[in-house]
mmCIF file of C-alpha atoms in Angstrom:
data_model
loop_
_atom_site.group_PDB
_atom_site.id
_atom_site.type_symbol
_atom_site.label_atom_id
_atom_site.label_comp_id
_atom_site.label_asym_id
_atom_site.label_seq_id
_atom_site.Cartn_x
_atom_site.Cartn_y
_atom_site.Cartn_z
ATOM 1 C CA UNK A 4 -18.969 -23.185 1.111
ATOM 2 C CA UNK A 5 -16.872 -21.023 -1.250
ATOM 3 C CA UNK A 6 -19.052 -17.957 -0.673
ATOM 4 C CA UNK A 7 -18.638 -17.765 3.107
ATOM 5 C CA UNK A 8 -15.309 -19.603 3.223
ATOM 6 C CA UNK A 9 -16.490 -22.495 5.409
ATOM 7 C CA UNK A 10 -15.417 -26.145 5.330
ATOM 8 C CA UNK A 11 -17.328 -28.990 7.018
ATOM 9 C CA UNK A 12 -15.589 -32.251 7.962
ATOM 10 C CA UNK A 13 -17.154 -35.533 8.935
ATOM 11 C CA UNK A 14 -14.723 -35.869 11.830
ATOM 12 C CA UNK A 15 -12.507 -33.437 13.701
ATOM 13 C CA UNK A 16 -8.878 -33.278 12.468
ATOM 14 C CA UNK A 17 -6.369 -35.224 14.499
ATOM 15 C CA UNK A 18 -3.943 -33.367 16.735
ATOM 16 C CA UNK A 19 -1.308 -31.668 14.618
ATOM 17 C CA UNK A 20 -3.069 -32.532 11.368
ATOM 18 C CA UNK A 21 -3.109 -29.786 8.761
ATOM 19 C CA UNK A 22 -5.774 -29.407 6.074
ATOM 20 C CA UNK A 23 -4.679 -27.749 2.827
ATOM 21 C CA UNK A 24 -7.053 -25.823 0.566
ATOM 22 C CA UNK A 25 -6.248 -24.584 -2.934
ATOM 23 C CA UNK A 26 -8.106 -21.488 -4.075
ATOM 24 C CA UNK A 27 -7.838 -18.657 -6.573
ATOM 25 C CA UNK A 28 -8.824 -15.035 -6.188
ATOM 26 C CA UNK A 29 -9.133 -12.138 -8.580
ATOM 27 C CA UNK A 30 -7.855 -8.591 -8.306
ATOM 28 C CA UNK A 31 -7.770 -5.538 -10.511
ATOM 29 C CA UNK A 32 -4.351 -4.651 -9.055
ATOM 30 C CA UNK A 33 -0.995 -6.338 -9.460
ATOM 31 C CA UNK A 34 -0.082 -4.950 -6.051
ATOM 32 C CA UNK A 35 0.223 -6.264 -2.538
ATOM 33 C CA UNK A 36 1.133 -9.779 -1.528
ATOM 34 C CA UNK A 37 -0.218 -12.090 -4.185
ATOM 35 C CA UNK A 38 0.358 -15.105 -6.354
ATOM 36 C CA UNK A 39 1.077 -13.141 -9.521
ATOM 37 C CA UNK A 40 4.405 -13.044 -11.330
ATOM 38 C CA UNK A 41 6.977 -11.027 -9.363
ATOM 39 C CA UNK A 42 10.101 -12.493 -10.983
ATOM 40 C CA UNK A 43 11.375 -9.082 -12.116
ATOM 41 C CA UNK A 44 11.552 -7.821 -8.517
ATOM 42 C CA UNK A 45 13.145 -10.816 -6.783
ATOM 43 C CA UNK A 46 16.534 -10.299 -5.177
ATOM 44 C CA UNK A 47 19.556 -12.511 -5.917
ATOM 45 C CA UNK A 48 21.795 -12.704 -2.855
ATOM 46 C CA UNK A 49 24.669 -15.033 -1.986
ATOM 47 C CA UNK A 50 23.401 -16.223 1.393
ATOM 48 C CA UNK A 51 19.926 -17.776 1.196
ATOM 49 C CA UNK A 52 17.994 -19.447 4.026
ATOM 50 C CA UNK A 53 14.861 -21.271 2.868
ATOM 51 C CA UNK A 54 11.753 -21.735 5.021
ATOM 52 C CA UNK A 55 8.619 -23.714 4.222
ATOM 53 C CA UNK A 56 5.702 -25.556 5.793
ATOM 54 C CA UNK A 57 4.916 -22.817 8.337
ATOM 55 C CA UNK A 58 8.211 -23.315 10.205
ATOM 56 C CA UNK A 59 9.576 -20.700 12.607
ATOM 57 C CA UNK A 60 11.206 -17.732 10.904
ATOM 58 C CA UNK A 61 13.453 -16.786 13.834
ATOM 59 C CA UNK A 62 16.417 -19.116 13.134
ATOM 60 C CA UNK A 63 16.572 -18.148 9.454
ATOM 61 C CA UNK A 64 16.360 -14.440 10.281
ATOM 62 C CA UNK A 65 19.136 -14.796 12.833
ATOM 63 C CA UNK A 66 21.378 -16.489 10.268
ATOM 64 C CA UNK A 67 21.150 -13.535 7.836
ATOM 65 C CA UNK A 68 21.089 -10.655 10.327
ATOM 66 C CA UNK A 69 24.333 -9.272 8.857
ATOM 67 C CA UNK A 70 23.195 -9.727 5.256
ATOM 68 C CA UNK A 71 21.416 -12.349 3.214
ATOM 69 C CA UNK A 72 18.002 -13.586 2.194
ATOM 70 C CA UNK A 73 15.220 -15.540 3.857
ATOM 71 C CA UNK A 74 13.074 -17.085 1.132
ATOM 72 C CA UNK A 75 9.639 -18.466 1.981
ATOM 73 C CA UNK A 76 8.858 -21.209 -0.500
ATOM 74 C CA UNK A 77 5.099 -21.631 -0.072
ATOM 75 C CA UNK A 78 1.835 -19.883 0.813
ATOM 76 C CA UNK A 79 1.466 -21.337 4.322
ATOM 77 C CA UNK A 80 0.604 -19.212 7.345
ATOM 78 C CA UNK A 81 3.592 -18.212 9.488
ATOM 79 C CA UNK A 82 3.975 -16.631 12.903
ATOM 80 C CA UNK A 83 5.506 -13.197 12.438
ATOM 81 C CA UNK A 84 8.531 -12.611 14.690
ATOM 82 C CA UNK A 85 8.321 -10.048 17.475
ATOM 83 C CA UNK A 86 11.499 -8.357 16.194
ATOM 84 C CA UNK A 87 13.432 -8.448 12.941
ATOM 85 C CA UNK A 88 17.021 -7.456 13.651
ATOM 86 C CA UNK A 89 19.448 -6.165 11.041
ATOM 87 C CA UNK A 90 23.044 -5.650 12.158
ATOM 88 C CA UNK A 91 25.896 -3.915 10.394
ATOM 89 C CA UNK A 92 27.541 -6.201 7.812
ATOM 90 C CA UNK A 93 31.137 -7.279 8.273
ATOM 91 C CA UNK A 94 33.709 -5.460 6.091
ATOM 92 C CA UNK A 95 33.822 -7.035 2.647
ATOM 93 C CA UNK A 96 30.659 -9.098 3.189
ATOM 94 C CA UNK A 97 29.064 -10.537 0.056
ATOM 95 C CA UNK A 98 25.584 -9.366 1.115
ATOM 96 C CA UNK A 99 24.946 -5.989 2.721
ATOM 97 C CA UNK A 100 21.133 -6.112 2.672
ATOM 98 C CA UNK A 101 18.683 -8.325 4.560
ATOM 99 C CA UNK A 102 15.822 -9.578 2.386
ATOM 100 C CA UNK A 103 12.726 -11.497 3.474
ATOM 101 C CA UNK A 104 10.816 -12.523 0.386
ATOM 102 C CA UNK A 105 8.255 -14.993 -0.839
ATOM 103 C CA UNK A 106 9.133 -17.193 -3.765
ATOM 104 C CA UNK A 107 7.623 -16.163 -7.065
ATOM 105 C CA UNK A 108 3.815 -16.632 -7.222
ATOM 106 C CA UNK A 109 3.633 -17.474 -3.501
ATOM 107 C CA UNK A 110 1.598 -15.564 -0.891
ATOM 108 C CA UNK A 111 2.656 -16.428 2.677
ATOM 109 C CA UNK A 112 0.597 -14.926 5.492
ATOM 110 C CA UNK A 113 2.524 -13.629 8.506
ATOM 111 C CA UNK A 114 0.366 -12.922 11.530
ATOM 112 C CA UNK A 115 0.969 -11.734 15.070
ATOM 113 C CA UNK A 116 -1.040 -10.345 17.964
ATOM 114 C CA UNK A 117 1.363 -7.461 18.729
ATOM 115 C CA UNK A 118 3.773 -5.163 16.961
ATOM 116 C CA UNK A 119 6.499 -6.442 14.630
ATOM 117 C CA UNK A 120 9.477 -4.273 15.519
ATOM 118 C CA UNK A 121 12.265 -3.593 13.048
ATOM 119 C CA UNK A 122 15.570 -3.094 14.847
ATOM 120 C CA UNK A 123 17.819 -1.749 12.109
ATOM 121 C CA UNK A 124 21.460 -0.869 12.688
ATOM 122 C CA UNK A 125 22.817 2.383 11.294
ATOM 123 C CA UNK A 126 23.018 2.580 7.485
ATOM 124 C CA UNK A 127 21.366 -0.805 6.922
ATOM 125 C CA UNK A 128 18.551 -1.845 4.605
ATOM 126 C CA UNK A 129 15.715 -4.318 5.114
ATOM 127 C CA UNK A 130 13.646 -5.489 2.137
ATOM 128 C CA UNK A 131 10.302 -7.281 2.514
ATOM 129 C CA UNK A 132 8.903 -8.726 -0.712
ATOM 130 C CA UNK A 133 5.689 -10.604 -1.491
ATOM 131 C CA UNK A 134 4.437 -10.920 2.097
ATOM 132 C CA UNK A 135 1.023 -10.416 3.709
ATOM 133 C CA UNK A 136 1.148 -9.168 7.312
ATOM 134 C CA UNK A 137 -2.014 -9.284 9.432
ATOM 135 C CA UNK A 138 -2.766 -8.696 13.095
ATOM 136 C CA UNK A 139 0.133 -6.354 13.805
ATOM 137 C CA UNK A 140 1.723 -3.140 12.528
ATOM 138 C CA UNK A 141 5.317 -2.849 11.352
ATOM 139 C CA UNK A 142 7.307 -0.493 13.587
ATOM 140 C CA UNK A 143 10.623 1.140 12.679
ATOM 141 C CA UNK A 144 11.957 1.889 16.133
ATOM 142 C CA UNK A 145 13.435 5.200 17.193
ATOM 143 C CA UNK A 146 17.187 5.223 17.759
ATOM 144 C CA UNK A 147 19.262 7.896 19.510
ATOM 145 C CA UNK A 148 21.419 8.817 16.516
ATOM 146 C CA UNK A 149 21.120 10.583 13.182
ATOM 147 C CA UNK A 150 22.052 7.661 10.924
ATOM 148 C CA UNK A 151 19.966 6.434 8.030
ATOM 149 C CA UNK A 152 17.746 3.334 8.250
ATOM 150 C CA UNK A 153 16.109 2.076 5.058
ATOM 151 C CA UNK A 154 13.011 -0.089 4.772
ATOM 152 C CA UNK A 155 11.762 -1.303 1.382
ATOM 153 C CA UNK A 156 8.338 -2.929 1.087
ATOM 154 C CA UNK A 157 7.828 -4.480 -2.339
ATOM 155 C CA UNK A 158 4.630 -6.283 -3.389
ATOM 156 C CA UNK A 159 3.551 -6.500 0.251
ATOM 157 C CA UNK A 160 0.213 -6.168 2.017
ATOM 158 C CA UNK A 161 -0.092 -4.705 5.504
ATOM 159 C CA UNK A 162 -3.770 -5.495 5.897
ATOM 160 C CA UNK A 163 -5.875 -2.301 6.227
ATOM 161 C CA UNK A 164 -7.715 -2.454 9.528
ATOM 162 C CA UNK A 165 -4.953 -4.751 10.916
ATOM 163 C CA UNK A 166 -7.031 -7.832 10.076
ATOM 164 C CA UNK A 167 -10.463 -8.595 8.651
ATOM 165 C CA UNK A 168 -13.651 -9.864 10.227
ATOM 166 C CA UNK A 169 -15.400 -12.940 8.896
ATOM 167 C CA UNK A 170 -17.659 -10.731 6.754
ATOM 168 C CA UNK A 171 -14.655 -8.980 5.193
ATOM 169 C CA UNK A 172 -14.975 -5.737 7.149
ATOM 170 C CA UNK A 173 -11.885 -4.180 8.820
ATOM 171 C CA UNK A 174 -11.264 -5.221 12.411
ATOM 172 C CA UNK A 175 -9.603 -2.027 13.724
ATOM 173 C CA UNK A 176 -10.427 1.058 11.676
ATOM 174 C CA UNK A 177 -7.947 3.843 12.457
ATOM 175 C CA UNK A 178 -5.070 1.634 13.611
ATOM 176 C CA UNK A 179 -1.789 2.179 11.836
ATOM 177 C CA UNK A 180 -0.277 -0.560 9.680
ATOM 178 C CA UNK A 181 3.141 1.090 9.458
ATOM 179 C CA UNK A 182 4.729 3.172 12.210
ATOM 180 C CA UNK A 183 8.004 4.991 11.518
ATOM 181 C CA UNK A 184 9.422 6.474 14.713
ATOM 182 C CA UNK A 185 13.015 7.117 13.588
ATOM 183 C CA UNK A 186 13.201 10.632 12.092
ATOM 184 C CA UNK A 187 16.082 9.656 9.798
ATOM 185 C CA UNK A 188 14.398 6.618 8.248
ATOM 186 C CA UNK A 189 13.619 6.190 4.563
ATOM 187 C CA UNK A 190 10.685 3.951 3.661
ATOM 188 C CA UNK A 191 9.810 2.870 0.120
ATOM 189 C CA UNK A 192 6.486 1.266 -0.830
ATOM 190 C CA UNK A 193 6.561 -0.391 -4.239
ATOM 191 C CA UNK A 194 3.312 -2.014 -5.473
ATOM 192 C CA UNK A 195 2.001 -2.354 -1.910
ATOM 193 C CA UNK A 196 -1.336 -2.236 -0.130
ATOM 194 C CA UNK A 197 -1.069 -0.809 3.373
ATOM 195 C CA UNK A 198 -3.289 0.650 6.048
ATOM 196 C CA UNK A 199 -2.692 4.048 7.703
ATOM 197 C CA UNK A 200 0.889 5.254 8.138
ATOM 198 C CA UNK A 201 2.361 7.097 11.114
ATOM 199 C CA UNK A 202 5.690 8.714 10.211
ATOM 200 C CA UNK A 203 7.368 11.257 12.466
ATOM 201 C CA UNK A 204 8.756 14.526 11.182
ATOM 202 C CA UNK A 205 11.991 13.976 9.270
ATOM 203 C CA UNK A 206 11.100 10.519 7.993
ATOM 204 C CA UNK A 207 10.865 10.044 4.224
ATOM 205 C CA UNK A 208 8.027 7.873 2.876
ATOM 206 C CA UNK A 209 7.967 7.237 -0.870
ATOM 207 C CA UNK A 210 5.258 5.155 -2.565
ATOM 208 C CA UNK A 211 4.623 4.147 -6.153
ATOM 209 C CA UNK A 212 1.782 2.095 -7.686
ATOM 210 C CA UNK A 213 0.444 1.499 -4.169
ATOM 211 C CA UNK A 214 -2.665 1.864 -2.021
ATOM 212 C CA UNK A 215 -2.809 3.568 1.374
ATOM 213 C CA UNK A 216 -6.203 2.613 2.790
ATOM 214 C CA UNK A 217 -7.590 4.056 6.023
ATOM 215 C CA UNK A 218 -10.940 2.264 5.422
ATOM 216 C CA UNK A 219 -12.800 5.549 5.029
ATOM 217 C CA UNK A 220 -12.337 8.970 3.456
ATOM 218 C CA UNK A 221 -12.739 10.723 6.829
ATOM 219 C CA UNK A 222 -10.258 8.434 8.603
ATOM 220 C CA UNK A 223 -6.554 9.335 8.772
ATOM 221 C CA UNK A 224 -4.271 7.766 6.170
ATOM 222 C CA UNK A 225 -1.006 9.603 6.905
ATOM 223 C CA UNK A 226 0.126 11.707 9.849
ATOM 224 C CA UNK A 227 2.765 12.025 12.546
ATOM 225 C CA UNK A 228 2.816 10.860 16.125
ATOM 226 C CA UNK A 229 -0.447 11.418 18.065
ATOM 227 C CA UNK A 230 -0.201 14.439 20.333
ATOM 228 C CA UNK A 231 -1.960 12.703 23.226
ATOM 229 C CA UNK A 232 0.828 12.061 25.782
ATOM 230 C CA UNK A 233 1.215 8.369 26.451
ATOM 231 C CA UNK A 234 -1.575 7.525 24.047
ATOM 232 C CA UNK A 235 -1.578 4.429 21.902
ATOM 233 C CA UNK A 236 0.090 4.566 18.515
ATOM 234 C CA UNK A 237 -3.118 4.597 16.545
ATOM 235 C CA UNK A 238 -3.815 7.050 13.785
ATOM 236 C CA UNK A 239 -7.172 8.214 15.032
ATOM 237 C CA UNK A 240 -9.344 7.208 17.949
ATOM 238 C CA UNK A 241 -12.811 8.226 19.000
ATOM 239 C CA UNK A 242 -11.388 9.749 22.197
ATOM 240 C CA UNK A 243 -8.975 11.975 20.237
ATOM 241 C CA UNK A 244 -11.735 13.170 17.920
ATOM 242 C CA UNK A 245 -14.049 13.860 20.853
ATOM 243 C CA UNK A 246 -11.536 15.849 22.916
ATOM 244 C CA UNK A 247 -10.160 17.697 19.914
ATOM 245 C CA UNK A 248 -6.594 16.454 20.451
ATOM 246 C CA UNK A 249 -4.771 16.714 17.148
ATOM 247 C CA UNK A 250 -2.167 14.689 15.371
ATOM 248 C CA UNK A 251 1.291 15.979 14.572
ATOM 249 C CA UNK A 252 2.126 16.270 10.868
ATOM 250 C CA UNK A 253 3.971 13.375 9.315
ATOM 251 C CA UNK A 254 7.260 13.565 7.466
ATOM 252 C CA UNK A 255 7.888 14.000 3.756
ATOM 253 C CA UNK A 256 5.385 11.987 1.690
ATOM 254 C CA UNK A 257 6.057 11.310 -1.999
ATOM 255 C CA UNK A 258 3.420 9.548 -4.096
ATOM 256 C CA UNK A 259 3.515 8.380 -7.703
ATOM 257 C CA UNK A 260 0.486 6.604 -9.186
ATOM 258 C CA UNK A 261 -1.059 5.840 -5.800
ATOM 259 C CA UNK A 262 -4.590 5.686 -4.416
ATOM 260 C CA UNK A 263 -4.969 7.123 -0.915
ATOM 261 C CA UNK A 264 -8.246 6.659 0.963
ATOM 262 C CA UNK A 265 -8.214 8.900 4.014
ATOM 263 C CA UNK A 266 -6.942 12.245 5.257
ATOM 264 C CA UNK A 267 -3.310 13.284 4.912
ATOM 265 C CA UNK A 268 -1.264 15.615 7.132
ATOM 266 C CA UNK A 269 2.388 15.906 6.134
ATOM 267 C CA UNK A 270 5.184 18.412 6.462
ATOM 268 C CA UNK A 271 5.874 18.175 2.738
ATOM 269 C CA UNK A 272 3.955 16.629 -0.156
ATOM 270 C CA UNK A 273 5.124 15.595 -3.616
ATOM 271 C CA UNK A 274 2.355 13.855 -5.549
ATOM 272 C CA UNK A 275 1.893 12.831 -9.185
ATOM 273 C CA UNK A 276 -0.709 10.744 -11.068
ATOM 274 C CA UNK A 277 -2.493 9.911 -7.797
ATOM 275 C CA UNK A 278 -5.912 9.970 -6.166
ATOM 276 C CA UNK A 279 -6.178 11.633 -2.734
ATOM 277 C CA UNK A 280 -9.662 10.570 -1.636
ATOM 278 C CA UNK A 281 -10.108 12.436 1.638
ATOM 279 C CA UNK A 282 -13.009 14.197 3.310
ATOM 280 C CA UNK A 283 -13.746 15.857 6.627
ATOM 281 C CA UNK A 284 -16.189 14.101 8.926
ATOM 282 C CA UNK A 285 -19.743 15.395 8.796
ATOM 283 C CA UNK A 286 -19.564 16.766 12.338
ATOM 284 C CA UNK A 287 -16.942 17.240 15.018
ATOM 285 C CA UNK A 288 -13.875 16.749 12.849
ATOM 286 C CA UNK A 289 -10.882 18.543 14.429
ATOM 287 C CA UNK A 290 -9.083 18.702 11.096
ATOM 288 C CA UNK A 291 -9.266 21.950 9.148
ATOM 289 C CA UNK A 292 -8.360 20.506 5.746
ATOM 290 C CA UNK A 293 -8.680 16.956 4.366
ATOM 291 C CA UNK A 294 -5.226 17.059 2.704
ATOM 292 C CA UNK A 295 -2.847 19.236 4.658
ATOM 293 C CA UNK A 296 0.766 20.163 3.919
ATOM 294 C CA UNK A 297 2.638 22.298 6.436
ATOM 295 C CA UNK A 298 5.307 23.536 4.001
ATOM 296 C CA UNK A 299 3.383 24.809 0.996
ATOM 297 C CA UNK A 300 6.394 26.564 -0.516
ATOM 298 C CA UNK A 301 8.029 23.174 -1.139
ATOM 299 C CA UNK A 302 6.732 20.233 -3.129
ATOM 300 C CA UNK A 303 4.183 19.949 -5.906
ATOM 301 C CA UNK A 304 0.986 18.068 -6.772
ATOM 302 C CA UNK A 305 0.593 17.282 -10.459
ATOM 303 C CA UNK A 306 -1.930 15.383 -12.579
ATOM 304 C CA UNK A 307 -3.809 14.219 -9.484
ATOM 305 C CA UNK A 308 -7.206 14.354 -7.820
ATOM 306 C CA UNK A 309 -7.219 16.604 -4.751
ATOM 307 C CA UNK A 310 -10.409 17.025 -2.681
ATOM 308 C CA UNK A 311 -11.812 20.550 -2.393
ATOM 309 C CA UNK A 312 -10.752 22.591 0.600
ATOM 310 C CA UNK A 313 -7.263 21.074 0.803
ATOM 311 C CA UNK A 314 -4.154 22.987 1.870
ATOM 312 C CA UNK A 315 -1.420 21.861 -0.498
ATOM 313 C CA UNK A 316 1.689 23.111 -2.293
ATOM 314 C CA UNK A 317 1.339 24.378 -5.850
ATOM 315 C CA UNK A 318 -0.751 22.260 -8.203
ATOM 316 C CA UNK A 319 -0.333 21.504 -11.875
ATOM 317 C CA UNK A 320 -3.124 19.985 -13.980
ATOM 318 C CA UNK A 321 -5.040 18.678 -10.958
ATOM 319 C CA UNK A 322 -8.779 18.003 -10.701
ATOM 320 C CA UNK A 323 -11.236 18.008 -7.830
ATOM 321 C CA UNK A 324 -12.591 21.529 -7.720
ATOM 322 C CA UNK A 325 -15.739 20.631 -9.693
ATOM 323 C CA UNK A 326 -18.474 18.483 -8.063
ATOM 324 C CA UNK A 327 -18.540 16.190 -11.117
ATOM 325 C CA UNK A 328 -14.800 15.484 -10.910
ATOM 326 C CA UNK A 329 -14.935 12.621 -8.443
ATOM 327 C CA UNK A 330 -13.432 9.130 -8.795
ATOM 328 C CA UNK A 331 -15.889 6.237 -8.707
ATOM 329 C CA UNK A 332 -14.587 2.786 -7.815
ATOM 330 C CA UNK A 333 -15.949 -0.710 -8.274
ATOM 331 C CA UNK A 334 -15.122 -1.342 -4.594
ATOM 332 C CA UNK A 335 -13.225 0.384 -1.786
ATOM 333 C CA UNK A 336 -13.166 -2.707 0.442
ATOM 334 C CA UNK A 337 -9.903 -4.598 0.610
ATOM 335 C CA UNK A 338 -10.331 -8.179 -0.548
ATOM 336 C CA UNK A 339 -12.956 -7.529 -3.204
ATOM 337 C CA UNK A 340 -11.946 -8.357 -6.808
ATOM 338 C CA UNK A 341 -12.708 -4.807 -7.941
ATOM 339 C CA UNK A 342 -10.744 -3.182 -5.101
ATOM 340 C CA UNK A 343 -9.561 0.301 -6.162
ATOM 341 C CA UNK A 344 -10.620 -0.287 -9.769
ATOM 342 C CA UNK A 345 -12.003 2.859 -11.401
ATOM 343 C CA UNK A 346 -15.462 2.539 -12.895
ATOM 344 C CA UNK A 347 -15.991 3.473 -16.525
ATOM 345 C CA UNK A 348 -18.474 6.098 -15.296
ATOM 346 C CA UNK A 349 -15.582 8.088 -13.814
ATOM 347 C CA UNK A 350 -15.043 11.329 -15.680
ATOM 348 C CA UNK A 351 -12.368 11.384 -18.379
ATOM 349 C CA UNK A 352 -10.435 14.054 -16.503
ATOM 350 C CA UNK A 353 -9.555 11.272 -14.016
ATOM 351 C CA UNK A 354 -9.653 8.168 -16.258
ATOM 352 C CA UNK A 355 -7.253 9.814 -18.724
ATOM 353 C CA UNK A 356 -5.924 12.595 -16.513
ATOM 354 C CA UNK A 357 -2.495 11.227 -15.611
ATOM 355 C CA UNK A 358 0.656 12.724 -17.095
ATOM 356 C CA UNK A 359 0.697 10.056 -19.844
ATOM 357 C CA UNK A 360 -3.094 10.124 -20.355
ATOM 358 C CA UNK A 361 -3.633 6.929 -18.393
ATOM 359 C CA UNK A 362 -5.713 6.585 -15.219
ATOM 360 C CA UNK A 363 -4.854 8.380 -12.024
ATOM 361 C CA UNK A 364 -4.236 6.164 -9.034
ATOM 362 C CA UNK A 365 -2.973 2.663 -8.340
ATOM 363 C CA UNK A 366 -4.395 1.258 -11.591
ATOM 364 C CA UNK A 367 -2.301 3.688 -13.616
ATOM 365 C CA UNK A 368 0.137 1.101 -14.980
ATOM 366 C CA UNK A 369 -2.681 -1.016 -16.432
ATOM 367 C CA UNK A 370 -3.009 1.651 -19.153
ATOM 368 C CA UNK A 371 -6.684 0.793 -19.635
ATOM 369 C CA UNK A 372 -7.564 3.921 -21.686
ATOM 370 C CA UNK A 373 -4.712 3.260 -24.106
ATOM 371 C CA UNK A 374 -5.695 -0.395 -24.463
ATOM 372 C CA UNK A 375 -9.293 0.571 -25.217
ATOM 373 C CA UNK A 376 -8.229 3.133 -27.811
ATOM 374 C CA UNK A 377 -5.819 0.721 -29.508
ATOM 375 C CA UNK A 378 -8.473 -1.989 -29.668
ATOM 376 C CA UNK A 379 -11.122 0.314 -31.097
ATOM 377 C CA UNK A 380 -8.722 1.563 -33.774
ATOM 378 C CA UNK A 381 -7.809 -1.974 -34.830
ATOM 379 C CA UNK A 382 -11.421 -3.152 -34.802
ATOM 380 C CA UNK A 383 -12.528 -0.277 -36.983
ATOM 381 C CA UNK A 384 -9.657 -0.922 -39.348
ATOM 382 C CA UNK A 385 -10.307 -4.631 -39.883
ATOM 383 C CA UNK A 386 -14.094 -4.993 -39.523
ATOM 384 C CA UNK A 387 -16.024 -5.961 -42.623
ATOM 385 C CA UNK A 388 -18.274 -3.335 -44.159
ATOM 386 C CA UNK A 389 -21.564 -2.894 -42.291
ATOM 387 C CA UNK A 390 -20.390 -4.477 -39.013
ATOM 388 C CA UNK A 391 -20.018 -2.680 -35.716
ATOM 389 C CA UNK A 392 -17.989 -3.652 -32.645
ATOM 390 C CA UNK A 393 -18.326 -2.804 -28.984
ATOM 391 C CA UNK A 394 -16.214 -3.347 -25.877
ATOM 392 C CA UNK A 395 -17.809 -5.410 -23.109
ATOM 393 C CA UNK A 396 -15.938 -5.708 -19.819
ATOM 394 C CA UNK A 397 -15.774 -9.041 -18.038
ATOM 395 C CA UNK A 398 -15.190 -7.349 -14.654
#
């Protein structure tokens, strides 16, 4: 049953037997873990440990803890390790970075029931590329020093809602997908799809061509540590909303060509060519503003959609003050083919409102308006007299 994703067998599989299914899926975004071409982003390191067939990742990760690459060769499901450890490289080592990446056009699924902790030594870098992580958040642990830790997520998916139900709906709305507890950490998201982010004050989070999806405009997409003492590291819970307990502001958030679904509370904001789709809850929302920057004298928001009533640094060529200036998407549910794709009914101030007259948001680099204009010019130039041409979209 390809619609509901069910398979019926005449007899139960034997113990240890694995059934393999080949399938294809569509997406408007070349972002997140996926089987598209990622050859331009793949790392080339000296030490390479290959893993395939769903084998344990622990031995390979241990072999490259001081520097090297773990390459996953297929799209099998894997058990995510409880901890990924990166130690300081030896002097003169050939590789100084630890990379865990999927082979080109592969989409391995890493799953776990608890947190995946990243234990990074001082001044080290961990790169995750082409992976899908479900069932657990990534956690950059706090360390009692002031040294830099760097995490790079490239073409990765940290499933919004932690995992999905059988009907495609999020399992845990409001639970963070990425938790950054070290105040001197730098995190880069490059062509990623992630759920809510918790980043303590001092942490730097930079995202480009990515989606931060809290599964609802009134949910929390970015903030700091919850202020409830001893509370769980979730972004927003019903108990916190009911009691009025707030959330501390997150660190410095920088966005370029990103789509953010959910509220944002950061110490500093720098945003360009992005969509900040946030809204206060209809009743009982403890937040004062949907997008909230503590330090308004620093940072800038340019060529972006900002919801009305936001408290932001200075803006340049932004939209959102008029009721008609609202983005409309084919779908806001992760997993749908039209996920985060702007509808043609969206106003031109958003569809062509980026700094280079392309779309705002995660579909910016598709340059759809420019492609349409180029096609219409060429069609008009070469059509025979008396003929007319139109553009009809397949999706």
